[in-house]
Amino acid sequence: MGVAVGAASRIILLHLLLLLSSHCHGCSARLLNENHGEKFMDHSPSGFSKIDGDGHAHAHAHGMSHAAHLMMDPQSMIFFTLDDLKPGKTMPIYFPKRDPSSSPRFLPREEAESVPFSSGALPYLLDHFSFSTDSPQAKAMEDTLKHCESRSIKGETKSCATSLESMLDFVHGILGGKSPRFRAISTSHLIGSSTRFQNYTILEEPRGVPASNMVSCHTLPYPYAVFYCHSQETENKVFEIVLAGENGDRVKAVAVCHLDTSQWNRDHPSFRVLGIEPGTLPVCHFFPADNLVWVPIAPALSMM
């Protein structure tokens, strides 16, 4: 299996370094303490309780008044439409700013597989990681496990990766048949600040990323790194978009547009805020910097 990592995907290099630094037997409990256990809650998107449909837990207040924007959870501001993809378009967007040094680490595959990963084992897991049953961490772990155990929607293939090796195995299983090589792309902050939510303007024509198929991997709140990875049979478009924030931020953002949403849950927040029905219009969304989009390497890139 050949795997290449795009230059814009520094996050995967970080995970590789963290993986190498965590190779030790019986270190999962100590690893949690090293990373300040409560920090894994930072990976909980928008309260984490709204995950449904295609696995995303966000809403975008498209076309709403400024007052309505302020009434919504800023963390939910990521959705938009294909019509918004044009230079000069300004949108309110939430990009989480997380400290990689305090984020949960991937465990080596051998150790990750030695720890139960199921709702039935939750009492054992809470004791193992020293969390009380009524703690926010316990609730987040329960939600993550239930989400990983939920049924896929029609046309979707999904897996919760608990190690870097299992993530790469899943990606290779989806993309390897069509392309023996693939790469990860992610949102990167070219010029950043501590501001998480602000208006961003598209600076140039969005660049389409050639991808006959793709795999999205989203972080989930857990004591060690867990990614919800999934692929859909329906057509999607991947874009890299250069954005300028009103306070000087500069972001090269990854976004995906889902062209067929006919199998999504009718209660998916994107439908409510965009005022559309499943299967009527494409739905697009931005990815935070610690999420990954895996795509086949184009032939021109393979020759480089």
PDB file of C-alpha atoms in Angstrom:
ATOM      1  CA  MET A   1       0.000   0.000   0.000  1.00  0.00           C
ATOM      2  CA  GLY A   2       1.395   3.369  -0.979  1.00  0.00           C
ATOM      3  CA  VAL A   3       0.277   6.371   1.050  1.00  0.00           C
ATOM      4  CA  ALA A   4       1.252   9.980   0.359  1.00  0.00           C
ATOM      5  CA  VAL A   5       0.439  12.910   2.596  1.00  0.00           C
ATOM      6  CA  GLY A   6      -0.291  16.300   1.043  1.00  0.00           C
ATOM      7  CA  ALA A   7       1.737  19.320   2.113  1.00  0.00           C
ATOM      8  CA  ALA A   8      -1.393  20.983   3.425  1.00  0.00           C
ATOM      9  CA  SER A   9      -2.051  18.051   5.742  1.00  0.00           C
ATOM     10  CA  ARG A  10       0.391  18.735   8.541  1.00  0.00           C
ATOM     11  CA  ILE A  11      -2.099  17.303  10.985  1.00  0.00           C
ATOM     12  CA  ILE A  12      -1.448  13.740   9.802  1.00  0.00           C
ATOM     13  CA  LEU A  13       2.272  14.213  10.373  1.00  0.00           C
ATOM     14  CA  LEU A  14       1.461  15.303  13.899  1.00  0.00           C
ATOM     15  CA  HIS A  15      -0.556  12.147  14.453  1.00  0.00           C
ATOM     16  CA  LEU A  16       2.335  10.059  13.151  1.00  0.00           C
ATOM     17  CA  LEU A  17       4.697  11.695  15.632  1.00  0.00           C
ATOM     18  CA  LEU A  18       2.222  11.217  18.454  1.00  0.00           C
ATOM     19  CA  LEU A  19       1.821   7.591  17.467  1.00  0.00           C
ATOM     20  CA  LEU A  20       5.570   7.004  17.654  1.00  0.00           C
ATOM     21  CA  SER A  21       5.840   8.785  20.989  1.00  0.00           C
ATOM     22  CA  SER A  22       3.079   6.680  22.568  1.00  0.00           C
ATOM     23  CA  HIS A  23       4.452   3.182  21.843  1.00  0.00           C
ATOM     24  CA  CYS A  24       4.405   1.640  25.296  1.00  0.00           C
ATOM     25  CA  HIS A  25       2.420  -1.167  26.885  1.00  0.00           C
ATOM     26  CA  GLY A  26      -0.268  -0.253  29.401  1.00  0.00           C
ATOM     27  CA  CYS A  27       0.177   3.469  28.797  1.00  0.00           C
ATOM     28  CA  SER A  28      -3.418   4.434  27.906  1.00  0.00           C
ATOM     29  CA  ALA A  29      -4.358   5.556  31.419  1.00  0.00           C
ATOM     30  CA  ARG A  30      -1.101   7.466  31.834  1.00  0.00           C
ATOM     31  CA  LEU A  31      -1.523   8.990  28.382  1.00  0.00           C
ATOM     32  CA  LEU A  32      -4.907  10.348  29.451  1.00  0.00           C
ATOM     33  CA  ASN A  33      -3.363  12.061  32.461  1.00  0.00           C
ATOM     34  CA  GLU A  34      -0.501  13.480  30.400  1.00  0.00           C
ATOM     35  CA  ASN A  35      -3.002  15.149  28.108  1.00  0.00           C
ATOM     36  CA  HIS A  36      -5.183  16.550  30.879  1.00  0.00           C
ATOM     37  CA  GLY A  37      -8.132  14.169  30.501  1.00  0.00           C
ATOM     38  CA  GLU A  38     -10.743  16.894  30.406  1.00  0.00           C
ATOM     39  CA  LYS A  39      -9.186  18.230  27.203  1.00  0.00           C
ATOM     40  CA  PHE A  40     -10.739  15.511  25.091  1.00  0.00           C
ATOM     41  CA  MET A  41     -14.033  17.314  25.549  1.00  0.00           C
ATOM     42  CA  ASP A  42     -12.659  19.975  23.193  1.00  0.00           C
ATOM     43  CA  HIS A  43     -13.312  17.514  20.372  1.00  0.00           C
ATOM     44  CA  SER A  44     -17.031  17.554  21.069  1.00  0.00           C
ATOM     45  CA  PRO A  45     -18.582  19.497  18.160  1.00  0.00           C
ATOM     46  CA  SER A  46     -21.498  21.720  19.087  1.00  0.00           C
ATOM     47  CA  GLY A  47     -22.324  19.751  22.209  1.00  0.00           C
ATOM     48  CA  PHE A  48     -21.948  16.509  20.253  1.00  0.00           C
ATOM     49  CA  SER A  49     -25.592  15.636  20.824  1.00  0.00           C
ATOM     50  CA  LYS A  50     -26.778  16.770  17.395  1.00  0.00           C
ATOM     51  CA  ILE A  51     -24.920  14.217  15.290  1.00  0.00           C
ATOM     52  CA  ASP A  52     -27.214  12.629  12.736  1.00  0.00           C
ATOM     53  CA  GLY A  53     -27.611  12.004   9.033  1.00  0.00           C
ATOM     54  CA  ASP A  54     -24.146  12.011   7.479  1.00  0.00           C
ATOM     55  CA  GLY A  55     -22.350  12.126  10.819  1.00  0.00           C
ATOM     56  CA  HIS A  56     -21.891  15.870  11.138  1.00  0.00           C
ATOM     57  CA  ALA A  57     -23.004  17.825  14.153  1.00  0.00           C
ATOM     58  CA  HIS A  58     -23.355  21.326  12.787  1.00  0.00           C
ATOM     59  CA  ALA A  59     -25.812  23.772  11.276  1.00  0.00           C
ATOM     60  CA  HIS A  60     -25.259  26.835   9.130  1.00  0.00           C
ATOM     61  CA  ALA A  61     -27.498  29.878   9.439  1.00  0.00           C
ATOM     62  CA  HIS A  62     -27.620  30.542   5.720  1.00  0.00           C
ATOM     63  CA  GLY A  63     -29.692  33.564   4.790  1.00  0.00           C
ATOM     64  CA  MET A  64     -30.550  34.432   8.384  1.00  0.00           C
ATOM     65  CA  SER A  65     -30.427  37.870   9.981  1.00  0.00           C
ATOM     66  CA  HIS A  66     -27.488  38.993  12.089  1.00  0.00           C
ATOM     67  CA  ALA A  67     -29.663  38.778  15.198  1.00  0.00           C
ATOM     68  CA  ALA A  68     -30.600  35.198  14.349  1.00  0.00           C
ATOM     69  CA  HIS A  69     -26.917  34.384  13.868  1.00  0.00           C
ATOM     70  CA  LEU A  70     -26.172  35.606  17.367  1.00  0.00           C
ATOM     71  CA  MET A  71     -28.909  33.405  18.816  1.00  0.00           C
ATOM     72  CA  MET A  72     -27.330  30.253  17.348  1.00  0.00           C
ATOM     73  CA  ASP A  73     -24.415  28.306  18.714  1.00  0.00           C
ATOM     74  CA  PRO A  74     -21.388  29.771  16.871  1.00  0.00           C
ATOM     75  CA  GLN A  75     -19.854  26.290  16.679  1.00  0.00           C
ATOM     76  CA  SER A  76     -22.648  25.285  14.315  1.00  0.00           C
ATOM     77  CA  MET A  77     -21.711  27.774  11.614  1.00  0.00           C
ATOM     78  CA  ILE A  78     -20.133  25.661   8.846  1.00  0.00           C
ATOM     79  CA  PHE A  79     -22.837  24.868   6.258  1.00  0.00           C
ATOM     80  CA  PHE A  80     -23.328  26.690   2.961  1.00  0.00           C
ATOM     81  CA  THR A  81     -24.483  26.050  -0.620  1.00  0.00           C
ATOM     82  CA  LEU A  82     -22.748  25.712  -3.978  1.00  0.00           C
ATOM     83  CA  ASP A  83     -24.035  29.183  -4.872  1.00  0.00           C
ATOM     84  CA  ASP A  84     -21.860  30.587  -2.068  1.00  0.00           C
ATOM     85  CA  LEU A  85     -18.652  29.302  -3.702  1.00  0.00           C
ATOM     86  CA  LYS A  86     -17.515  32.486  -5.425  1.00  0.00           C
ATOM     87  CA  PRO A  87     -14.831  35.100  -4.773  1.00  0.00           C
ATOM     88  CA  GLY A  88     -16.036  37.977  -2.630  1.00  0.00           C
ATOM     89  CA  LYS A  89     -18.676  35.941  -0.801  1.00  0.00           C
ATOM     90  CA  THR A  90     -18.659  36.650   2.946  1.00  0.00           C
ATOM     91  CA  MET A  91     -19.956  34.103   5.465  1.00  0.00           C
ATOM     92  CA  PRO A  92     -19.856  33.719   9.257  1.00  0.00           C
ATOM     93  CA  ILE A  93     -17.782  30.580   9.935  1.00  0.00           C
ATOM     94  CA  TYR A  94     -16.628  28.845  13.097  1.00  0.00           C
ATOM     95  CA  PHE A  95     -13.136  27.317  12.950  1.00  0.00           C
ATOM     96  CA  PRO A  96     -12.149  25.628  16.234  1.00  0.00           C
ATOM     97  CA  LYS A  97      -8.678  26.458  17.552  1.00  0.00           C
ATOM     98  CA  ARG A  98      -7.272  23.484  19.440  1.00  0.00           C
ATOM     99  CA  ASP A  99      -3.864  22.969  21.023  1.00  0.00           C
ATOM    100  CA  PRO A 100      -2.388  19.806  19.460  1.00  0.00           C
ATOM    101  CA  SER A 101      -0.163  19.271  22.508  1.00  0.00           C
ATOM    102  CA  SER A 102      -3.221  18.729  24.690  1.00  0.00           C
ATOM    103  CA  SER A 103      -5.358  16.834  22.186  1.00  0.00           C
ATOM    104  CA  PRO A 104      -5.970  13.101  22.637  1.00  0.00           C
ATOM    105  CA  ARG A 105      -3.325  10.906  21.038  1.00  0.00           C
ATOM    106  CA  PHE A 106      -3.679   7.871  18.832  1.00  0.00           C
ATOM    107  CA  LEU A 107      -2.786   4.654  20.580  1.00  0.00           C
ATOM    108  CA  PRO A 108      -0.756   1.994  18.763  1.00  0.00           C
ATOM    109  CA  ARG A 109      -3.094  -0.510  17.133  1.00  0.00           C
ATOM    110  CA  GLU A 110      -2.096  -3.317  19.516  1.00  0.00           C
ATOM    111  CA  GLU A 111      -2.935  -1.256  22.567  1.00  0.00           C
ATOM    112  CA  ALA A 112      -6.102   0.262  21.102  1.00  0.00           C
ATOM    113  CA  GLU A 113      -7.418  -3.204  20.299  1.00  0.00           C
ATOM    114  CA  SER A 114      -6.673  -4.373  23.848  1.00  0.00           C
ATOM    115  CA  VAL A 115      -9.122  -1.789  25.268  1.00  0.00           C
ATOM    116  CA  PRO A 116     -12.858  -2.519  24.789  1.00  0.00           C
ATOM    117  CA  PHE A 117     -14.645  -0.075  22.511  1.00  0.00           C
ATOM    118  CA  SER A 118     -18.363  -0.654  23.002  1.00  0.00           C
ATOM    119  CA  SER A 119     -21.317   0.773  24.907  1.00  0.00           C
ATOM    120  CA  GLY A 120     -21.594  -2.467  26.849  1.00  0.00           C
ATOM    121  CA  ALA A 121     -18.130  -1.934  28.263  1.00  0.00           C
ATOM    122  CA  LEU A 122     -18.765   1.675  29.328  1.00  0.00           C
ATOM    123  CA  PRO A 123     -18.744   0.967  33.110  1.00  0.00           C
ATOM    124  CA  TYR A 124     -15.360  -0.741  32.742  1.00  0.00           C
ATOM    125  CA  LEU A 125     -14.052   2.085  30.554  1.00  0.00           C
ATOM    126  CA  LEU A 126     -15.109   4.793  32.998  1.00  0.00           C
ATOM    127  CA  ASP A 127     -13.318   2.959  35.780  1.00  0.00           C
ATOM    128  CA  HIS A 128     -10.303   2.374  33.525  1.00  0.00           C
ATOM    129  CA  PHE A 129     -10.002   6.085  32.711  1.00  0.00           C
ATOM    130  CA  SER A 130     -11.056   7.256  36.212  1.00  0.00           C
ATOM    131  CA  PHE A 131     -14.215   9.144  35.181  1.00  0.00           C
ATOM    132  CA  SER A 132     -17.352   9.234  37.326  1.00  0.00           C
ATOM    133  CA  THR A 133     -20.580   8.028  35.737  1.00  0.00           C
ATOM    134  CA  ASP A 134     -22.187  11.487  35.951  1.00  0.00           C
ATOM    135  CA  SER A 135     -19.230  13.425  34.520  1.00  0.00           C
ATOM    136  CA  PRO A 136     -19.292  15.298  31.180  1.00  0.00           C
ATOM    137  CA  GLN A 137     -16.525  12.997  29.988  1.00  0.00           C
ATOM    138  CA  ALA A 138     -18.707   9.947  30.672  1.00  0.00           C
ATOM    139  CA  LYS A 139     -21.541  11.454  28.637  1.00  0.00           C
ATOM    140  CA  ALA A 140     -19.192  12.279  25.749  1.00  0.00           C
ATOM    141  CA  MET A 141     -17.741   8.765  25.754  1.00  0.00           C
ATOM    142  CA  GLU A 142     -21.225   7.247  25.781  1.00  0.00           C
ATOM    143  CA  ASP A 143     -22.305   9.430  22.844  1.00  0.00           C
ATOM    144  CA  THR A 144     -19.172   8.550  20.879  1.00  0.00           C
ATOM    145  CA  LEU A 145     -19.638   4.819  21.412  1.00  0.00           C
ATOM    146  CA  LYS A 146     -23.323   4.956  20.460  1.00  0.00           C
ATOM    147  CA  HIS A 147     -22.535   6.997  17.374  1.00  0.00           C
ATOM    148  CA  CYS A 148     -19.881   4.497  16.303  1.00  0.00           C
ATOM    149  CA  GLU A 149     -22.359   1.655  16.814  1.00  0.00           C
ATOM    150  CA  SER A 150     -25.216   3.329  14.931  1.00  0.00           C
ATOM    151  CA  ARG A 151     -26.371   1.996  11.580  1.00  0.00           C
ATOM    152  CA  SER A 152     -25.006   3.510   8.394  1.00  0.00           C
ATOM    153  CA  ILE A 153     -27.363   5.371   6.113  1.00  0.00           C
ATOM    154  CA  LYS A 154     -28.040   3.853   2.686  1.00  0.00           C
ATOM    155  CA  GLY A 155     -24.950   4.026   0.482  1.00  0.00           C
ATOM    156  CA  GLU A 156     -22.595   4.871   3.339  1.00  0.00           C
ATOM    157  CA  THR A 157     -19.606   2.857   4.568  1.00  0.00           C
ATOM    158  CA  LYS A 158     -18.280   3.932   7.957  1.00  0.00           C
ATOM    159  CA  SER A 159     -15.827   2.968  10.665  1.00  0.00           C
ATOM    160  CA  CYS A 160     -14.518   4.486  13.883  1.00  0.00           C
ATOM    161  CA  ALA A 161     -10.727   4.408  13.739  1.00  0.00           C
ATOM    162  CA  THR A 162      -9.063   3.994  17.131  1.00  0.00           C
ATOM    163  CA  SER A 163      -5.529   3.902  15.730  1.00  0.00           C
ATOM    164  CA  LEU A 164      -3.695   5.399  12.797  1.00  0.00           C
ATOM    165  CA  GLU A 165      -3.234   1.931  11.340  1.00  0.00           C
ATOM    166  CA  SER A 166      -6.970   1.215  11.431  1.00  0.00           C
ATOM    167  CA  MET A 167      -7.685   4.565   9.771  1.00  0.00           C
ATOM    168  CA  LEU A 168      -5.274   3.813   6.931  1.00  0.00           C
ATOM    169  CA  ASP A 169      -6.712   0.313   6.539  1.00  0.00           C
ATOM    170  CA  PHE A 170     -10.207   1.743   6.165  1.00  0.00           C
ATOM    171  CA  VAL A 171      -9.099   4.418   3.699  1.00  0.00           C
ATOM    172  CA  HIS A 172      -7.198   1.847   1.639  1.00  0.00           C
ATOM    173  CA  GLY A 173     -10.261  -0.400   1.612  1.00  0.00           C
ATOM    174  CA  ILE A 174     -12.341   2.430   0.121  1.00  0.00           C
ATOM    175  CA  LEU A 175      -9.809   4.097  -2.178  1.00  0.00           C
ATOM    176  CA  GLY A 176      -7.196   1.394  -2.770  1.00  0.00           C
ATOM    177  CA  GLY A 177      -9.174  -0.436  -5.418  1.00  0.00           C
ATOM    178  CA  LYS A 178      -9.398   2.637  -7.607  1.00  0.00           C
ATOM    179  CA  SER A 179      -6.038   4.181  -6.784  1.00  0.00           C
ATOM    180  CA  PRO A 180      -3.154   2.446  -5.019  1.00  0.00           C
ATOM    181  CA  ARG A 181      -2.069   5.783  -3.609  1.00  0.00           C
ATOM    182  CA  PHE A 182      -3.963   8.474  -1.736  1.00  0.00           C
ATOM    183  CA  ARG A 183      -3.353  11.556   0.345  1.00  0.00           C
ATOM    184  CA  ALA A 184      -4.943  13.464   3.186  1.00  0.00           C
ATOM    185  CA  ILE A 185      -5.899  17.127   2.959  1.00  0.00           C
ATOM    186  CA  SER A 186      -7.034  19.324   5.805  1.00  0.00           C
ATOM    187  CA  THR A 187      -7.850  22.904   6.669  1.00  0.00           C
ATOM    188  CA  SER A 188      -4.782  24.950   7.589  1.00  0.00           C
ATOM    189  CA  HIS A 189      -4.534  28.345   9.274  1.00  0.00           C
ATOM    190  CA  LEU A 190      -2.028  30.357   7.225  1.00  0.00           C
ATOM    191  CA  ILE A 191      -2.357  33.396   9.465  1.00  0.00           C
ATOM    192  CA  GLY A 192      -4.217  32.685  12.679  1.00  0.00           C
ATOM    193  CA  SER A 193      -5.520  34.314  15.816  1.00  0.00           C
ATOM    194  CA  SER A 194      -7.447  33.224  18.872  1.00  0.00           C
ATOM    195  CA  THR A 195     -10.754  34.246  17.256  1.00  0.00           C
ATOM    196  CA  ARG A 196     -12.888  31.198  16.535  1.00  0.00           C
ATOM    197  CA  PHE A 197     -16.004  32.731  15.042  1.00  0.00           C
ATOM    198  CA  GLN A 198     -16.016  35.626  12.616  1.00  0.00           C
ATOM    199  CA  ASN A 199     -16.942  36.642   9.088  1.00  0.00           C
ATOM    200  CA  TYR A 200     -14.710  35.189   6.372  1.00  0.00           C
ATOM    201  CA  THR A 201     -14.506  36.289   2.732  1.00  0.00           C
ATOM    202  CA  ILE A 202     -13.562  33.995  -0.162  1.00  0.00           C
ATOM    203  CA  LEU A 203     -10.471  35.594  -1.725  1.00  0.00           C
ATOM    204  CA  GLU A 204     -10.117  33.653  -4.964  1.00  0.00           C
ATOM    205  CA  GLU A 205     -11.841  31.093  -7.137  1.00  0.00           C
ATOM    206  CA  PRO A 206     -12.224  27.893  -5.064  1.00  0.00           C
ATOM    207  CA  ARG A 207     -10.001  25.079  -6.311  1.00  0.00           C
ATOM    208  CA  GLY A 208     -11.684  21.775  -7.014  1.00  0.00           C
ATOM    209  CA  VAL A 209      -9.759  18.722  -5.813  1.00  0.00           C
ATOM    210  CA  PRO A 210      -9.997  15.846  -8.317  1.00  0.00           C
ATOM    211  CA  ALA A 211     -11.508  12.902  -6.456  1.00  0.00           C
ATOM    212  CA  SER A 212     -13.461  10.019  -7.952  1.00  0.00           C
ATOM    213  CA  ASN A 213     -14.125   8.954  -4.366  1.00  0.00           C
ATOM    214  CA  MET A 214     -13.248  10.299  -0.932  1.00  0.00           C
ATOM    215  CA  VAL A 215     -13.168   9.419   2.752  1.00  0.00           C
ATOM    216  CA  SER A 216     -13.943  11.965   5.467  1.00  0.00           C
ATOM    217  CA  CYS A 217     -12.541  11.460   8.968  1.00  0.00           C
ATOM    218  CA  HIS A 218     -13.945  13.510  11.846  1.00  0.00           C
ATOM    219  CA  THR A 219     -12.597  13.692  15.391  1.00  0.00           C
ATOM    220  CA  LEU A 220     -14.849  12.379  18.161  1.00  0.00           C
ATOM    221  CA  PRO A 221     -14.519  13.138  21.895  1.00  0.00           C
ATOM    222  CA  TYR A 222     -12.741  10.286  23.674  1.00  0.00           C
ATOM    223  CA  PRO A 223      -9.781   9.855  26.061  1.00  0.00           C
ATOM    224  CA  TYR A 224      -7.579   8.834  23.122  1.00  0.00           C
ATOM    225  CA  ALA A 225      -7.857   9.787  19.462  1.00  0.00           C
ATOM    226  CA  VAL A 226     -10.924   8.368  17.709  1.00  0.00           C
ATOM    227  CA  PHE A 227     -11.935   9.351  14.181  1.00  0.00           C
ATOM    228  CA  TYR A 228     -15.320   8.714  12.589  1.00  0.00           C
ATOM    229  CA  CYS A 229     -14.395   7.873   8.975  1.00  0.00           C
ATOM    230  CA  HIS A 230     -17.002   7.394   6.280  1.00  0.00           C
ATOM    231  CA  SER A 231     -17.532   7.317   2.549  1.00  0.00           C
ATOM    232  CA  GLN A 232     -20.708   7.634   0.518  1.00  0.00           C
ATOM    233  CA  GLU A 233     -21.572   6.155  -2.846  1.00  0.00           C
ATOM    234  CA  THR A 234     -23.280   9.374  -3.893  1.00  0.00           C
ATOM    235  CA  GLU A 235     -21.348  12.065  -5.731  1.00  0.00           C
ATOM    236  CA  ASN A 236     -19.376  14.612  -3.725  1.00  0.00           C
ATOM    237  CA  LYS A 237     -17.131  17.522  -4.660  1.00  0.00           C
ATOM    238  CA  VAL A 238     -14.048  18.533  -2.679  1.00  0.00           C
ATOM    239  CA  PHE A 239     -12.747  22.104  -2.641  1.00  0.00           C
ATOM    240  CA  GLU A 240      -9.831  24.033  -1.182  1.00  0.00           C
ATOM    241  CA  ILE A 241     -10.895  27.601  -0.433  1.00  0.00           C
ATOM    242  CA  VAL A 242      -8.723  30.543   0.612  1.00  0.00           C
ATOM    243  CA  LEU A 243     -10.543  32.703   3.146  1.00  0.00           C
ATOM    244  CA  ALA A 244      -9.711  35.978   4.876  1.00  0.00           C
ATOM    245  CA  GLY A 245     -11.160  36.699   8.308  1.00  0.00           C
ATOM    246  CA  GLU A 246     -12.326  40.153   9.260  1.00  0.00           C
ATOM    247  CA  ASN A 247      -9.656  40.329  11.983  1.00  0.00           C
ATOM    248  CA  GLY A 248      -6.785  39.340   9.687  1.00  0.00           C
ATOM    249  CA  ASP A 249      -6.986  35.549   9.835  1.00  0.00           C
ATOM    250  CA  ARG A 250      -6.087  33.695   6.646  1.00  0.00           C
ATOM    251  CA  VAL A 251      -7.361  30.129   6.201  1.00  0.00           C
ATOM    252  CA  LYS A 252      -6.911  27.575   3.445  1.00  0.00           C
ATOM    253  CA  ALA A 253     -10.055  25.618   4.150  1.00  0.00           C
ATOM    254  CA  VAL A 254     -11.177  22.213   2.941  1.00  0.00           C
ATOM    255  CA  ALA A 255     -14.870  21.896   2.123  1.00  0.00           C
ATOM    256  CA  VAL A 256     -17.021  19.096   0.759  1.00  0.00           C
ATOM    257  CA  CYS A 257     -20.272  19.473  -1.143  1.00  0.00           C
ATOM    258  CA  HIS A 258     -22.667  16.506  -0.990  1.00  0.00           C
ATOM    259  CA  LEU A 259     -24.651  16.499  -4.222  1.00  0.00           C
ATOM    260  CA  ASP A 260     -27.234  13.894  -3.177  1.00  0.00           C
ATOM    261  CA  THR A 261     -28.760  14.184   0.298  1.00  0.00           C
ATOM    262  CA  SER A 262     -31.846  12.100  -0.421  1.00  0.00           C
ATOM    263  CA  GLN A 263     -30.879   9.466   2.186  1.00  0.00           C
ATOM    264  CA  TRP A 264     -30.078  11.953   4.975  1.00  0.00           C
ATOM    265  CA  ASN A 265     -32.245  12.287   8.041  1.00  0.00           C
ATOM    266  CA  ARG A 266     -35.015  14.810   7.397  1.00  0.00           C
ATOM    267  CA  ASP A 267     -34.164  16.420  10.748  1.00  0.00           C
ATOM    268  CA  HIS A 268     -30.576  17.083   9.716  1.00  0.00           C
ATOM    269  CA  PRO A 269     -29.828  20.660  10.847  1.00  0.00           C
ATOM    270  CA  SER A 270     -28.620  21.729   7.397  1.00  0.00           C
ATOM    271  CA  PHE A 271     -32.129  21.245   5.993  1.00  0.00           C
ATOM    272  CA  ARG A 272     -33.711  23.296   8.749  1.00  0.00           C
ATOM    273  CA  VAL A 273     -31.383  26.264   8.402  1.00  0.00           C
ATOM    274  CA  LEU A 274     -31.139  26.197   4.617  1.00  0.00           C
ATOM    275  CA  GLY A 275     -34.889  25.761   4.291  1.00  0.00           C
ATOM    276  CA  ILE A 276     -34.627  22.807   1.916  1.00  0.00           C
ATOM    277  CA  GLU A 277     -35.748  19.192   1.813  1.00  0.00           C
ATOM    278  CA  PRO A 278     -33.564  16.067   1.516  1.00  0.00           C
ATOM    279  CA  GLY A 279     -32.437  15.433  -2.034  1.00  0.00           C
ATOM    280  CA  THR A 280     -33.340  18.877  -3.395  1.00  0.00           C
ATOM    281  CA  LEU A 281     -30.070  20.845  -3.343  1.00  0.00           C
ATOM    282  CA  PRO A 282     -26.417  20.038  -2.584  1.00  0.00           C
ATOM    283  CA  VAL A 283     -25.223  20.756   0.947  1.00  0.00           C
ATOM    284  CA  CYS A 284     -21.646  21.944   1.548  1.00  0.00           C
ATOM    285  CA  HIS A 285     -19.659  22.306   4.751  1.00  0.00           C
ATOM    286  CA  PHE A 286     -16.215  23.346   5.935  1.00  0.00           C
ATOM    287  CA  PHE A 287     -13.887  21.030   7.853  1.00  0.00           C
ATOM    288  CA  PRO A 288     -12.047  22.072  11.018  1.00  0.00           C
ATOM    289  CA  ALA A 289      -8.262  21.762  10.976  1.00  0.00           C
ATOM    290  CA  ASP A 290      -8.140  18.473  12.899  1.00  0.00           C
ATOM    291  CA  ASN A 291     -10.445  16.641  10.473  1.00  0.00           C
ATOM    292  CA  LEU A 292      -9.137  14.867   7.385  1.00  0.00           C
ATOM    293  CA  VAL A 293     -10.352  14.295   3.853  1.00  0.00           C
ATOM    294  CA  TRP A 294      -8.628  11.419   2.049  1.00  0.00           C
ATOM    295  CA  VAL A 295      -8.589  11.504  -1.760  1.00  0.00           C
ATOM    296  CA  PRO A 296      -6.834   9.449  -4.467  1.00  0.00           C
ATOM    297  CA  ILE A 297      -3.638  10.949  -5.817  1.00  0.00           C
ATOM    298  CA  ALA A 298      -4.195  12.335  -9.294  1.00  0.00           C
ATOM    299  CA  PRO A 299      -1.933  10.827 -12.010  1.00  0.00           C
ATOM    300  CA  ALA A 300      -0.027  14.107 -12.389  1.00  0.00           C
ATOM    301  CA  LEU A 301       0.744  14.111  -8.637  1.00  0.00           C
ATOM    302  CA  SER A 302       1.779  10.455  -8.749  1.00  0.00           C
ATOM    303  CA  MET A 303       4.591  11.339 -11.174  1.00  0.00           C
ATOM    304  CA  MET A 304       6.039  13.978  -8.843  1.00  0.00           C
TER     305      MET A 304
END
